[in-house]
Coordinates of C-alpha atoms in Angstrom, one line a residue:
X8 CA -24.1 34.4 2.7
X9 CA -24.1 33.6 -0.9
X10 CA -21.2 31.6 -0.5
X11 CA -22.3 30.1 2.6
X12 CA -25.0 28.2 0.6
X13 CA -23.0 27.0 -2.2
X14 CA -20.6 25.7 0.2
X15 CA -23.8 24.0 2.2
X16 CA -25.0 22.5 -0.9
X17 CA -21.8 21.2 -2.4
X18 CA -21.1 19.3 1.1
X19 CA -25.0 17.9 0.7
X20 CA -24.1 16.9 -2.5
X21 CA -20.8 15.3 -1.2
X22 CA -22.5 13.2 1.1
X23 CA -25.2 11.9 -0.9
X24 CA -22.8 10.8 -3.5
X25 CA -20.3 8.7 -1.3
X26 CA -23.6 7.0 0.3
X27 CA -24.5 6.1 -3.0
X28 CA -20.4 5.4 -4.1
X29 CA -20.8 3.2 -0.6
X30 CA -23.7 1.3 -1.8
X31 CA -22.0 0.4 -5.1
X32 CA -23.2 3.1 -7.3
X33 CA -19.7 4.9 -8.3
X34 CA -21.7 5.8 -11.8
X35 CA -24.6 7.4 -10.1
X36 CA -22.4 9.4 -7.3
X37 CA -20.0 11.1 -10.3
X38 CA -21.9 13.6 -11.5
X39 CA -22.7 14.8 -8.4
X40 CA -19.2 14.7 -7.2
X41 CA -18.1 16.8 -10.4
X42 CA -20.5 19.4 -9.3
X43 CA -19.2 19.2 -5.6
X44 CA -15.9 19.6 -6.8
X45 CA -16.9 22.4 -8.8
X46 CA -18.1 24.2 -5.9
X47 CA -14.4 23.6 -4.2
X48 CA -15.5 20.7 -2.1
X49 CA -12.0 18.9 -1.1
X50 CA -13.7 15.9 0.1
X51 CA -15.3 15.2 -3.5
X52 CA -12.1 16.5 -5.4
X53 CA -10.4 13.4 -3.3
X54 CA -12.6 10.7 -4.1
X55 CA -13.3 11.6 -7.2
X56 CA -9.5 11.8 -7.5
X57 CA -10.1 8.2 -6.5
X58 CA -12.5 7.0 -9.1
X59 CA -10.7 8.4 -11.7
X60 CA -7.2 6.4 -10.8
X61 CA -9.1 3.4 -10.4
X62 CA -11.5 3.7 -13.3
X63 CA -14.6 3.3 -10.5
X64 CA -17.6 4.4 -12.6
X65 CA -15.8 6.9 -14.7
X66 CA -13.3 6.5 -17.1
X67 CA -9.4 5.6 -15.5
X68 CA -7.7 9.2 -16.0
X69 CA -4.6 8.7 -13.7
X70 CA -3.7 12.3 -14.6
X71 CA -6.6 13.9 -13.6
X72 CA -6.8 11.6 -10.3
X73 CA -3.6 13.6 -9.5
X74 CA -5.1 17.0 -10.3
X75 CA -8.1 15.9 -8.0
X76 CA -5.1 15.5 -5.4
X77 CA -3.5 18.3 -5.9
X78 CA -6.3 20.8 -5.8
X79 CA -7.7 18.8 -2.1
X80 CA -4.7 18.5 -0.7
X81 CA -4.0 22.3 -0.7
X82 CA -7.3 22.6 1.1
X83 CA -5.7 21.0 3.6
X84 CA -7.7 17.1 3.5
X85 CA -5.0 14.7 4.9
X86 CA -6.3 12.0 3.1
X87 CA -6.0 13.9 -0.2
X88 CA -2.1 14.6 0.8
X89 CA -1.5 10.9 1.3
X90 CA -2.9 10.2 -1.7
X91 CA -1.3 12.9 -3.7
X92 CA 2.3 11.4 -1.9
X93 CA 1.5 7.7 -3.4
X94 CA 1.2 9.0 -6.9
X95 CA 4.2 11.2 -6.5
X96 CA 5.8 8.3 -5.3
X97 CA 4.6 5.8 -8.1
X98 CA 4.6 8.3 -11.1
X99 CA 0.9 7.4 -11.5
X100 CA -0.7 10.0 -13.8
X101 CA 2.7 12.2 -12.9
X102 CA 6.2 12.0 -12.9
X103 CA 7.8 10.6 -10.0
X104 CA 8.7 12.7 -7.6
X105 CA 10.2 11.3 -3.9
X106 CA 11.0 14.8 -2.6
X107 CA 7.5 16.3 -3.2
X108 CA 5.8 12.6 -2.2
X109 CA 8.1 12.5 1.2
X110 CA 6.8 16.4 2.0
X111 CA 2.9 15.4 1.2
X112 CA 3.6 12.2 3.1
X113 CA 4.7 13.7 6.0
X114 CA 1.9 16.4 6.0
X115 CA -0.2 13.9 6.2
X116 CA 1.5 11.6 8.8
X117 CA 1.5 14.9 10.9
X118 CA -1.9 15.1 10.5
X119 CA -2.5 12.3 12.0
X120 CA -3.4 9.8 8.4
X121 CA -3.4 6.3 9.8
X122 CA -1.9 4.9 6.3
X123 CA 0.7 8.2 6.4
X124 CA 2.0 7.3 9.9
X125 CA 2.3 3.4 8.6
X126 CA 4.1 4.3 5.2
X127 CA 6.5 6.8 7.0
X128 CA 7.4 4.1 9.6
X129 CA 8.1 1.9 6.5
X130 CA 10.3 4.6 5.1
X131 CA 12.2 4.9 7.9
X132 CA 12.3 1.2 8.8
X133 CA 14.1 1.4 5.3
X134 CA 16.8 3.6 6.7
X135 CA 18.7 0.6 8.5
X136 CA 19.4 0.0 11.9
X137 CA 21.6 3.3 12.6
X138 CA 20.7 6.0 14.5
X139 CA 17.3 7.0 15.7
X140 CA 15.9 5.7 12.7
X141 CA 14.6 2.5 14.1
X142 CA 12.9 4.9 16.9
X143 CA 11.5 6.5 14.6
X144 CA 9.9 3.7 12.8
X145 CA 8.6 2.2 15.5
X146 CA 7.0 4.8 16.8
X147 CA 4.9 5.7 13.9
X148 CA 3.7 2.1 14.2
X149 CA 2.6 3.1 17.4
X150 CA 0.7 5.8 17.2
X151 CA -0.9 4.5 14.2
X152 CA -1.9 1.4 15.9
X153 CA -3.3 3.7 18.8
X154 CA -5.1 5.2 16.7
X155 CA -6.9 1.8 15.2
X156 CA -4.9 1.0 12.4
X157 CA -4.7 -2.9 11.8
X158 CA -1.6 -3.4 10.0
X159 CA 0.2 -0.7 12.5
X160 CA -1.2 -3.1 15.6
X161 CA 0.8 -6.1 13.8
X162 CA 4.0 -4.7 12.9
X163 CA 4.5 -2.9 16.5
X164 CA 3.8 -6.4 17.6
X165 CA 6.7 -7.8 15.4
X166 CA 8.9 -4.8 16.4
X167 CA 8.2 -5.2 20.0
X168 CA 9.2 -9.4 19.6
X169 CA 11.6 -8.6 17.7
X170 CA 13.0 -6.0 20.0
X171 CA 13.4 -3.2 16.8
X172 CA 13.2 0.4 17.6
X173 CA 12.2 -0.5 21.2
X174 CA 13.3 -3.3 23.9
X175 CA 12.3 -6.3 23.5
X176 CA 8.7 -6.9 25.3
X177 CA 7.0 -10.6 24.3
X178 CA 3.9 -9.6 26.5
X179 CA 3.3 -6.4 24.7
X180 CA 4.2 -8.2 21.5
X181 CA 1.3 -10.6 22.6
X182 CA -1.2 -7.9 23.2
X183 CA -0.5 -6.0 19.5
X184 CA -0.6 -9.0 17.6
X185 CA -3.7 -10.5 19.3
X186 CA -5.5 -7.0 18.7
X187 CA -4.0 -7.3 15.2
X188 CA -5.4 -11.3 14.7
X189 CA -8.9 -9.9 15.8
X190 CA -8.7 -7.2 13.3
X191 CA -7.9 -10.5 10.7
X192 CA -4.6 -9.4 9.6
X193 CA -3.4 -12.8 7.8
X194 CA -0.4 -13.2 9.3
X195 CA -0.7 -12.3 13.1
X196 CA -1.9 -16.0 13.9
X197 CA 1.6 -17.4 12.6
X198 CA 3.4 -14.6 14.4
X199 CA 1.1 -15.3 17.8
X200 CA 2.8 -19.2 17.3
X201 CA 6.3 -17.8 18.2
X202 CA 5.3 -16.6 21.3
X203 CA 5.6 -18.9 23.8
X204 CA 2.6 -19.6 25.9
X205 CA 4.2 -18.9 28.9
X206 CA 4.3 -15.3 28.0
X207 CA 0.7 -13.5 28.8
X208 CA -0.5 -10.7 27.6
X209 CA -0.4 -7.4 29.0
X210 CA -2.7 -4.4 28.7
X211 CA -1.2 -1.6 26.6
X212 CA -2.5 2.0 26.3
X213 CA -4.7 3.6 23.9
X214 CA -2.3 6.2 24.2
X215 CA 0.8 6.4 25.5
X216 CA 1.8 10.1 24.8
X217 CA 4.3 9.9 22.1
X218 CA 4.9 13.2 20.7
X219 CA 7.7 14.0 18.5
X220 CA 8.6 15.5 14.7
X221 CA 8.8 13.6 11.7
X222 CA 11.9 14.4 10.5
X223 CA 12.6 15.0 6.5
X224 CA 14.9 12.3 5.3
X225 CA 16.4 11.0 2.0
X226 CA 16.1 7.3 1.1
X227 CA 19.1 5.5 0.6
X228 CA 19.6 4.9 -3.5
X229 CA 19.4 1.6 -4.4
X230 CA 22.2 -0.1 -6.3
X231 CA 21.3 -1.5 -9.7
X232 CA 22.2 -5.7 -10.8
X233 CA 25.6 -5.9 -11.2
X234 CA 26.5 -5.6 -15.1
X235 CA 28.3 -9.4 -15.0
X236 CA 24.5 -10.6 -15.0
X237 CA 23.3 -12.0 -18.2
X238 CA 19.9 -11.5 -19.6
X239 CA 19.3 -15.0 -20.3
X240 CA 20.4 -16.1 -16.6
X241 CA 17.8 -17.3 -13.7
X242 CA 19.1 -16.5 -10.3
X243 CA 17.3 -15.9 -6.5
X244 CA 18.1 -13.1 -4.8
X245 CA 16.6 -14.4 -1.1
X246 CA 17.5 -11.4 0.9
X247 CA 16.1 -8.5 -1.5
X248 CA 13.0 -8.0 0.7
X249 CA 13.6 -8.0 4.4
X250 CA 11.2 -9.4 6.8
X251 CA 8.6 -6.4 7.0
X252 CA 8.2 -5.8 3.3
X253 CA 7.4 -10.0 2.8
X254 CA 4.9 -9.8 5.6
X255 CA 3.3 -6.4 4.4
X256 CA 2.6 -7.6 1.0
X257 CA 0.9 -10.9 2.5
X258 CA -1.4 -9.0 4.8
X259 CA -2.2 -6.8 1.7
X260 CA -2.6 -9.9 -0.5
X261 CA -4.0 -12.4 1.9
X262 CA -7.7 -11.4 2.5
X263 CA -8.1 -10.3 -1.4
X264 CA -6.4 -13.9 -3.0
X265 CA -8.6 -15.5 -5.3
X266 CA -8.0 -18.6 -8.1
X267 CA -5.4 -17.5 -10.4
X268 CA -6.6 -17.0 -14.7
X269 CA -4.6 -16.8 -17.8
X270 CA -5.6 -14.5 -20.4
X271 CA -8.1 -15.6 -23.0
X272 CA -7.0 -15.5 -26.3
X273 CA -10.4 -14.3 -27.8
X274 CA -11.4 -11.9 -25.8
X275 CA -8.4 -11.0 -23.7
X276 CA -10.0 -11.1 -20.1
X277 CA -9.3 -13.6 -17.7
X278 CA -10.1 -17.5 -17.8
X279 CA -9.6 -20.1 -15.1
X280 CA -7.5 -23.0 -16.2
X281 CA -6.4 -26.3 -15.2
X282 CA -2.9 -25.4 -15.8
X283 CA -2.4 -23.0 -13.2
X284 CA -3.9 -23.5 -10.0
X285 CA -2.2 -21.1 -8.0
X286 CA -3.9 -18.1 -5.5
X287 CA -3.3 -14.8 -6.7
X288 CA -4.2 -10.4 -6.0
X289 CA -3.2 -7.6 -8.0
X290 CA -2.9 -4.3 -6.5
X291 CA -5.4 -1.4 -7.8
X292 CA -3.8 2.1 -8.7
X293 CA -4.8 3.2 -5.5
X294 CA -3.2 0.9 -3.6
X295 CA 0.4 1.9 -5.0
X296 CA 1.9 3.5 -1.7
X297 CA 5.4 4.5 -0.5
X298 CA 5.5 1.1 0.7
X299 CA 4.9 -0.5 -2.6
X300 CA 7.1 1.7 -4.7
X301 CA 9.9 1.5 -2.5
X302 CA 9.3 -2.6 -3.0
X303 CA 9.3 -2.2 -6.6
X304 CA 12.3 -0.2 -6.5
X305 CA 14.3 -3.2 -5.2
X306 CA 12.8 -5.5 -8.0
X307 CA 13.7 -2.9 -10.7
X308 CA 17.3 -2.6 -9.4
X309 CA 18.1 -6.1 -9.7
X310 CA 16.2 -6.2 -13.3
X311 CA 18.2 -3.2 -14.1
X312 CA 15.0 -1.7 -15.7
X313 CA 13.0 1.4 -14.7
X314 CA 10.2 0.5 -11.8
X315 CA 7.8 2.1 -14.2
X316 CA 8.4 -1.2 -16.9
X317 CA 7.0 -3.5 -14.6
X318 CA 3.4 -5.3 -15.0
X319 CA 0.7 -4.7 -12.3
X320 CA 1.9 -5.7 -9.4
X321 CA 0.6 -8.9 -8.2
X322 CA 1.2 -11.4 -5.3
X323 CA 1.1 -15.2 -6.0
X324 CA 0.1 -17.8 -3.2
X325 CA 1.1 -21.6 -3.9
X326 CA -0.3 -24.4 -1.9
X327 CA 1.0 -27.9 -1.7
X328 CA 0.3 -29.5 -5.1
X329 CA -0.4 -26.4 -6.9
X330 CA 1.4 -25.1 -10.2
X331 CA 1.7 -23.3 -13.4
X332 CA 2.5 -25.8 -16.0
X333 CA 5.5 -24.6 -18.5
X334 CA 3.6 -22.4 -20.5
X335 CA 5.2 -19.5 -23.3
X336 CA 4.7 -15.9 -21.4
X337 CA 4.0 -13.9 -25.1
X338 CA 0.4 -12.6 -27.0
X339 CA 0.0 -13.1 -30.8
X340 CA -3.4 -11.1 -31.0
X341 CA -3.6 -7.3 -31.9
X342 CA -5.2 -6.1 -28.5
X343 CA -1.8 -6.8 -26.7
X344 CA 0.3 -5.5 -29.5
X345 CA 2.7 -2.4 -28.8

């Protein structure tokens, strides 16, 4: 009975702090969260787990974000597995680890996790076009975008015109990526344009019954730049990123771009200047997914660097006329000094 109560008063105490965390006061919903989390509440070991890898009103503890993780997820909260996978994944505040993130992703996906199932169909997207890996992918989309998820709707819609993982079906394609453009995923509008209007929609199930095991895998390693590549050389590399991992980060960056800043020298936050004039995001710690790591990866390979010496990662948007003017890419002051 005893225990009953403390476990009725730690899920109060949950719920008051994430409507106050929901209203904006991540401060004032910590200490009651610590105390819910004291009492074993999974729910406030998660978002406290959260908080802490953000640095949303407490102090940004990456480590103990993934002990938050850790200790929900073997309560059994999906959304605590997914995120303990992305840090596993990322090697945020632990060391990378794709065999343990792959298992806690695909506890998750199995659950059910909207984001799990998208990652997961990412993953195996990343396999190639061999086998029943294409399947696979697109039928994670699918029953994440059943199940409401936005960016799921649009890249089963891409899949479906593109005739991936599934034959080729314009009027479905039609009907996911117009669900997806009323959910305002930025690019589903341009993607709606290839389409010709000839093709109407059709209607497409909430559910259409797929069933099915995720099955364990091992990503493909990626080779590194080749060693004839000298520091000081500029080069593109077009086809690095195929055609799902460019549209993902634009839907990610899209809705979040705001004016671009360079760092001020005095007090080293950001300042708007006339020299650049470029859109720009960068990703928060919780926003590092499979997806993202995987995308860093590929970067890192052809740097021939570790993922892990990379800045935050950020996505740039340039409009017609805009620019960053020559400008030397080094700080003199002691706050950015190693």
């Amino acid at each position: 009975m005893a225990d009953d109560k403390a476990q009725a008063s730690a899920r109060a105490g949950f719920q008051q702090a994430a409507s106050l965390f929901s209203q904006g006061r991540a401060a004032d919903a910590a200490p009651l969260l610590e105390q819910a989390a004291r009492a074993g509440d999974g729910d406030a070991m998660n978002l406290l787990g959260v908080m802490c890898l953000n640095g949303i009103g407490v102090e940004q503890a990456p480590r103990r974000a993934a002990a938050f993780f850790k200790e929900s997820s073997g309560r059994g909260l999906k959304e605590a597995q997914y995120n303990l996978s992305n840090v596993l994944y990322n090697g945020l505040g632990v060391a990378c680890d794709e065999s343990q993130a792959q298992a806690h992703l695909l506890m998750a996906a199995r659950a059910g996790h909207k984001p799990a199932l998208r990652s997961l169909a990412f993953l195996y997207h990343f396999m190639g076009d061999v086998g029943t890996w294409p399947t696979l992918a697109t039928r994670c989309f699918r029953r994440a975008a059943e199940a409401g998820d936005a960016l799921s709707k649009y890249y089963l819609g891409l899949r479906l015109l593109r005739g991936l993982g599934a034959t080729a079906d314009p009027a479905e394609a039609r009907s996911w990526l117009e669900a997806a453009a009323q959910d305002r995923v930025w690019l589903a509008p341009a993607r709606l344009a290839e389409i010709p209007q000839s093709v109407t929609r059709k209607p497409v199930a909430t559910s259409s019954g797929e069933t099915g095991e995720w099955p364990d895998f091992d990503l493909p390693k990626l080779a590194p730049a080749p060693a004839s590549y000298a520091k000081d050389f500029m080069s593109e590399h077009l086809s690095i990123m195929d055609e799902f991992l460019c549209d993902h980060f634009m839907n990610v960056a899209g809705p979040r771009l705001a004016p671009s800043g360079v760092v001020d020298p005095v007090t080293g936050g950001a300042l708007r200047s006339d020299k650049r004039t470029s859109y720009s995001m960068y990703y928060q710690a919780s926003m590092y997914d499979a997806i993202a790591a995987r995308g860093l990866q590929q970067i890192a390979a052809i740097a021939g660097l570790p993922p892990q010496h990379a800045e935050p990662l950020g996505i740039l948007r340039y409009g017609p006329g805009q620019e960053y003017r020559p400008h030397y890419d080094y700080y003199s002051d002691t706050q950015h000094e190693a």
